[in-house]
Short mmCIF file of N, CA and C in Angstrom, two decimals:
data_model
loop_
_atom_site.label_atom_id
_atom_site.label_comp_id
_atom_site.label_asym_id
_atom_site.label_seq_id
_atom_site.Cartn_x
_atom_site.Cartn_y
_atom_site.Cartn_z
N UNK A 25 93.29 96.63 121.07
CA UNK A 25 93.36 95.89 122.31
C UNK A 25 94.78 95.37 122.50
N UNK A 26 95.65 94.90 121.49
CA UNK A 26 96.72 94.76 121.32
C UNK A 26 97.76 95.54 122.70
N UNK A 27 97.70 96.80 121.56
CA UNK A 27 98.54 97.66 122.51
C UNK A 27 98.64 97.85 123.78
N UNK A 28 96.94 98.02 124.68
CA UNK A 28 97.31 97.61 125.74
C UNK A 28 97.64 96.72 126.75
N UNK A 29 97.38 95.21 125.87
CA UNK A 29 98.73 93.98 126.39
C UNK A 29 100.13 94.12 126.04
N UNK A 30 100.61 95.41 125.48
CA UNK A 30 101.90 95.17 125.34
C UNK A 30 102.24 96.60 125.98
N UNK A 31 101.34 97.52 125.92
CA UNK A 31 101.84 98.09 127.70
C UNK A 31 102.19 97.93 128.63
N UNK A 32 100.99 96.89 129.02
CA UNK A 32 100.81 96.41 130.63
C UNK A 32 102.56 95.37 131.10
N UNK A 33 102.87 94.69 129.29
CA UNK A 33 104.14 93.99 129.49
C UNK A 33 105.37 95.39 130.00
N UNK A 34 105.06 96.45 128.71
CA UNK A 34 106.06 97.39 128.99
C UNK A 34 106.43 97.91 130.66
N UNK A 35 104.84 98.42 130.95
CA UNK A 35 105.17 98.66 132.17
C UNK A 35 105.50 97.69 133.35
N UNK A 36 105.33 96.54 133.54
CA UNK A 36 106.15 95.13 134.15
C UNK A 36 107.67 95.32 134.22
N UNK A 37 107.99 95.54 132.91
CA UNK A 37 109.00 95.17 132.69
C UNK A 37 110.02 96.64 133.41
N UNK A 38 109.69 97.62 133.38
CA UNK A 38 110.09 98.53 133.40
C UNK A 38 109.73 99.61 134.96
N UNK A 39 108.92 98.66 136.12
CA UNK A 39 108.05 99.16 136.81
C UNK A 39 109.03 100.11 137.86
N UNK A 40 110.42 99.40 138.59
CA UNK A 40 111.23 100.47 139.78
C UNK A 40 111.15 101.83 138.73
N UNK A 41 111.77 102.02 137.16
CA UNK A 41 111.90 103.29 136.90
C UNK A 41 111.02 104.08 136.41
N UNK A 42 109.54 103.21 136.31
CA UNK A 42 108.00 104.36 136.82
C UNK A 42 107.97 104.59 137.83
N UNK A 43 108.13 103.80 138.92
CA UNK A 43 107.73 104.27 140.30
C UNK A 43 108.70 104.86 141.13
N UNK A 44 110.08 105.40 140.47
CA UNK A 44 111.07 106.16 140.83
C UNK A 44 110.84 107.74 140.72
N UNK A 45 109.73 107.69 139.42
CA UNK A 45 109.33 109.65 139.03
C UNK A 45 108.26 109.73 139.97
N UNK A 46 108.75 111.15 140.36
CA UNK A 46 106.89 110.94 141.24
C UNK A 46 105.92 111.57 140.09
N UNK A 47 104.86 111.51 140.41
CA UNK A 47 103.70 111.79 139.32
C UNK A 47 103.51 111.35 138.16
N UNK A 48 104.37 110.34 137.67
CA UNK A 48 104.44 109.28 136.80
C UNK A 48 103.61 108.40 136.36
N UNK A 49 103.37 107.75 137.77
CA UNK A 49 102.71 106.40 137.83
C UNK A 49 101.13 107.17 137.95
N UNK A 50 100.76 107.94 138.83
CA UNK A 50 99.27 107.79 139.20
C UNK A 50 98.73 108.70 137.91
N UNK A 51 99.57 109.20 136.84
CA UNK A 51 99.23 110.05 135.53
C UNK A 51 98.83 108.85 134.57
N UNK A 52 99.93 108.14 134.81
CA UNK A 52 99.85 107.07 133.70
C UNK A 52 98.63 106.09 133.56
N UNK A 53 98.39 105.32 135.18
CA UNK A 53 97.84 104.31 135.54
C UNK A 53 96.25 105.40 135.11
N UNK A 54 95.55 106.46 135.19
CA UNK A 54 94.49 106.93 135.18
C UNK A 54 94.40 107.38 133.40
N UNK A 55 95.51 107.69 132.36
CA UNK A 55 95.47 107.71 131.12
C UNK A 55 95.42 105.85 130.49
N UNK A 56 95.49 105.08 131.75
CA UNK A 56 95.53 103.40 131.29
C UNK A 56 93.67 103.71 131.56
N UNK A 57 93.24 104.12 132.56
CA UNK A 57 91.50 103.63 132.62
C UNK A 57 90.68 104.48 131.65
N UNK A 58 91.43 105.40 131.26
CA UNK A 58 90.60 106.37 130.21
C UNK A 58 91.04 105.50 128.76
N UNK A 59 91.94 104.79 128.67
CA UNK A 59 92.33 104.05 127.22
C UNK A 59 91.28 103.00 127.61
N UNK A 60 91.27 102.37 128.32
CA UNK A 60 90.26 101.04 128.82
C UNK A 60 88.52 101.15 128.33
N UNK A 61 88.73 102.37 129.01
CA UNK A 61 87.17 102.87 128.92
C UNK A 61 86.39 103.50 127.04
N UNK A 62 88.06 103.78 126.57
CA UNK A 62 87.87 104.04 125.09
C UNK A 62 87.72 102.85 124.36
N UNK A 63 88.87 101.96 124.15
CA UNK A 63 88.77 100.28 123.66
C UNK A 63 87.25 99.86 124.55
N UNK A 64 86.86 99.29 125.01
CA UNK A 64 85.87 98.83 125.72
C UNK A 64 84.12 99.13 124.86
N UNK A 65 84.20 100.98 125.06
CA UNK A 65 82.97 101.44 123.71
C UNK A 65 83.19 101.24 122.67
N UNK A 66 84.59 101.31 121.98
CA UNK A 66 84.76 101.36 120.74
C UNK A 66 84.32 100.21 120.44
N UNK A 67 84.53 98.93 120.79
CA UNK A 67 84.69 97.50 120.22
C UNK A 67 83.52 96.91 120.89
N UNK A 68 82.98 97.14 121.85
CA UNK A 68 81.63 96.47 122.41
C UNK A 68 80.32 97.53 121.95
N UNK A 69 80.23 98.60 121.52
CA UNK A 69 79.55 99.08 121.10
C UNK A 69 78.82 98.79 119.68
N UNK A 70 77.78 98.13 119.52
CA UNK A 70 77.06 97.56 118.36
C UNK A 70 76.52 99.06 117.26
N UNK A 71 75.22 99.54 118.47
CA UNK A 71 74.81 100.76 117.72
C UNK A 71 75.47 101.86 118.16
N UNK A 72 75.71 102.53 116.96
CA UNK A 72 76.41 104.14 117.60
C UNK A 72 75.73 104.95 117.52
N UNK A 73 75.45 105.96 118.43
CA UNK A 73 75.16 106.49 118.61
C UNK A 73 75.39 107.89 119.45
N UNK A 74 75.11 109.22 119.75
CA UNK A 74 75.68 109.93 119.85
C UNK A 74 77.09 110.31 121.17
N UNK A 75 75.74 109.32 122.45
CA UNK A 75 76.16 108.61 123.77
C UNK A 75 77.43 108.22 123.65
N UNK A 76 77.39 107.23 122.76
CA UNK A 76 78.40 106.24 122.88
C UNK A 76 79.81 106.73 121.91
N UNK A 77 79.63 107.63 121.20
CA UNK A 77 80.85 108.73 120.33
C UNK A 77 81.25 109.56 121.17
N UNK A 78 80.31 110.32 122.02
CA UNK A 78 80.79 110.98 122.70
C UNK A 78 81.93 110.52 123.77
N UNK A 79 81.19 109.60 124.49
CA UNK A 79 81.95 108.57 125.35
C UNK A 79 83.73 108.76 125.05
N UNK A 80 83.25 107.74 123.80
CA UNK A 80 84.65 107.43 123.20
C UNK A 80 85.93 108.34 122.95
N UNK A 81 84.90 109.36 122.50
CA UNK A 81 86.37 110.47 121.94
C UNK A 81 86.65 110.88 123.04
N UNK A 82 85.68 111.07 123.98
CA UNK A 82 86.00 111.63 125.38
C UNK A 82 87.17 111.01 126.29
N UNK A 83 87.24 109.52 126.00
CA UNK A 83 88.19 108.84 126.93
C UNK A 83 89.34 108.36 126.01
N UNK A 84 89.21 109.17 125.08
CA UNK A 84 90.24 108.94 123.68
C UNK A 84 91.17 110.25 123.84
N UNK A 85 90.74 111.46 123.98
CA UNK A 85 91.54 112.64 124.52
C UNK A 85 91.73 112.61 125.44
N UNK A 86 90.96 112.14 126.59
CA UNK A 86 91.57 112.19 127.70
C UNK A 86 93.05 111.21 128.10
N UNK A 87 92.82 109.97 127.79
CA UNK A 87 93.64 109.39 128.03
C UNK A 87 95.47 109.74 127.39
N UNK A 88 94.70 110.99 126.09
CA UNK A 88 96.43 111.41 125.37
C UNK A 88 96.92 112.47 126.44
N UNK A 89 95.47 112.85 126.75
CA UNK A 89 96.26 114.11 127.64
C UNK A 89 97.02 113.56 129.08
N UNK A 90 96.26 112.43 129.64
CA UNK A 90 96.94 111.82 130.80
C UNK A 90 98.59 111.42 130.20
N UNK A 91 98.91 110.68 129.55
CA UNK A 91 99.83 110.00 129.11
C UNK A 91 100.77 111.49 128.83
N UNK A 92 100.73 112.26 128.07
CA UNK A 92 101.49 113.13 127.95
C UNK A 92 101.76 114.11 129.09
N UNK A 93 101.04 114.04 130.08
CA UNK A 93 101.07 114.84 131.28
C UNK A 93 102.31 114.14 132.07
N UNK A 94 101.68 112.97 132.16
CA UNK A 94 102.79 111.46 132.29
C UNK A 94 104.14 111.95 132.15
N UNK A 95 104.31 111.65 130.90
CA UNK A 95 105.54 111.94 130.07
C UNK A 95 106.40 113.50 130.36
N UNK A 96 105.71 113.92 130.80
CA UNK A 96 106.03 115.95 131.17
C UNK A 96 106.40 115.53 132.92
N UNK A 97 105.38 114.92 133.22
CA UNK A 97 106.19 114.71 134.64
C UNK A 97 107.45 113.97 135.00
N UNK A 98 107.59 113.06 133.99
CA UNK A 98 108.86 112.51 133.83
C UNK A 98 109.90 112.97 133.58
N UNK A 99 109.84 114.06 132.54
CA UNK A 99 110.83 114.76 131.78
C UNK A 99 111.65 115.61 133.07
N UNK A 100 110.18 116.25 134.23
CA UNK A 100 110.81 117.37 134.94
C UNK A 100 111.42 116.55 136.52
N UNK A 101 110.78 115.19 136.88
CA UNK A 101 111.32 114.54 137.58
C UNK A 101 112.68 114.23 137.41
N UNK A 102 112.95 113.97 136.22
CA UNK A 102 114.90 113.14 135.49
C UNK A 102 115.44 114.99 135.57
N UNK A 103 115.11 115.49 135.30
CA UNK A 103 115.71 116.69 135.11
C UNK A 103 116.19 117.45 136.83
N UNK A 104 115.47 116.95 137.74
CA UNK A 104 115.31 117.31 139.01
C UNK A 104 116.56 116.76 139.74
N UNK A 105 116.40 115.35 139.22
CA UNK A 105 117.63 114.34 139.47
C UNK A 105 118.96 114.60 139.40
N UNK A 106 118.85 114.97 137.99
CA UNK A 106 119.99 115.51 137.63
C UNK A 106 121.41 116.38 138.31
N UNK A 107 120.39 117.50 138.64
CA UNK A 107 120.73 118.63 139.74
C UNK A 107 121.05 119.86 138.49
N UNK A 108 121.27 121.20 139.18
CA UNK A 108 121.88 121.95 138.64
C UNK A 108 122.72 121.76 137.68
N UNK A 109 122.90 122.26 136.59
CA UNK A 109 123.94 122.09 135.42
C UNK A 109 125.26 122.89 136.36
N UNK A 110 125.91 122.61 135.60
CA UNK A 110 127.67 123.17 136.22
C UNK A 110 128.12 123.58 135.48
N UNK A 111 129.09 124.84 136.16
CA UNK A 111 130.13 125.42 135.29
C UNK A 111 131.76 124.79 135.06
N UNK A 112 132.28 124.67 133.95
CA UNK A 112 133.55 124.06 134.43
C UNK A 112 134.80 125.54 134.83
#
């Protein structure tokens, strides 16, 4: 639970140069409700059961795959920015 109070600081702190990439933010903010939805079963969940594993791992991969999709859209947004490389 930690981590995602010190996300939510990261991303505060850091918010014009998320919302400068496009596809950044709405990758990220939807790998934040799939982490939510993972912490949430994991730790309020008493009995486990198959439901509730499934759940979990489910919004446990999903949310790596959002975040890294994230991170790929970022990479090709800064790279976009950039412009063409040059010859000297």
């Amino acid at each position: 639970i930690l981590y995602g109070i010190v996300a939510i600081g990261v991303c505060l702190t850091f918010l014009p140069e998320i919302l400068r990439v496009p596809g950044f933010a709405p990758l990220c903010a939807t790998g934040g409700v799939c982490y939510v939805i993972h912490t949430m079963v994991d730790s309020m969940s008493f009995a486990r059961s198959h439901l509730t594993m499934m759940v979990e791992e489910s919004a446990k991969l999903s949310s790596s795959a959002f975040f890294g999709l994230a991170y790929f859209a970022a990479v090709v947004g800064m790279s976009r920015e950039s412009g063409p490389p040059t010859t000297p």
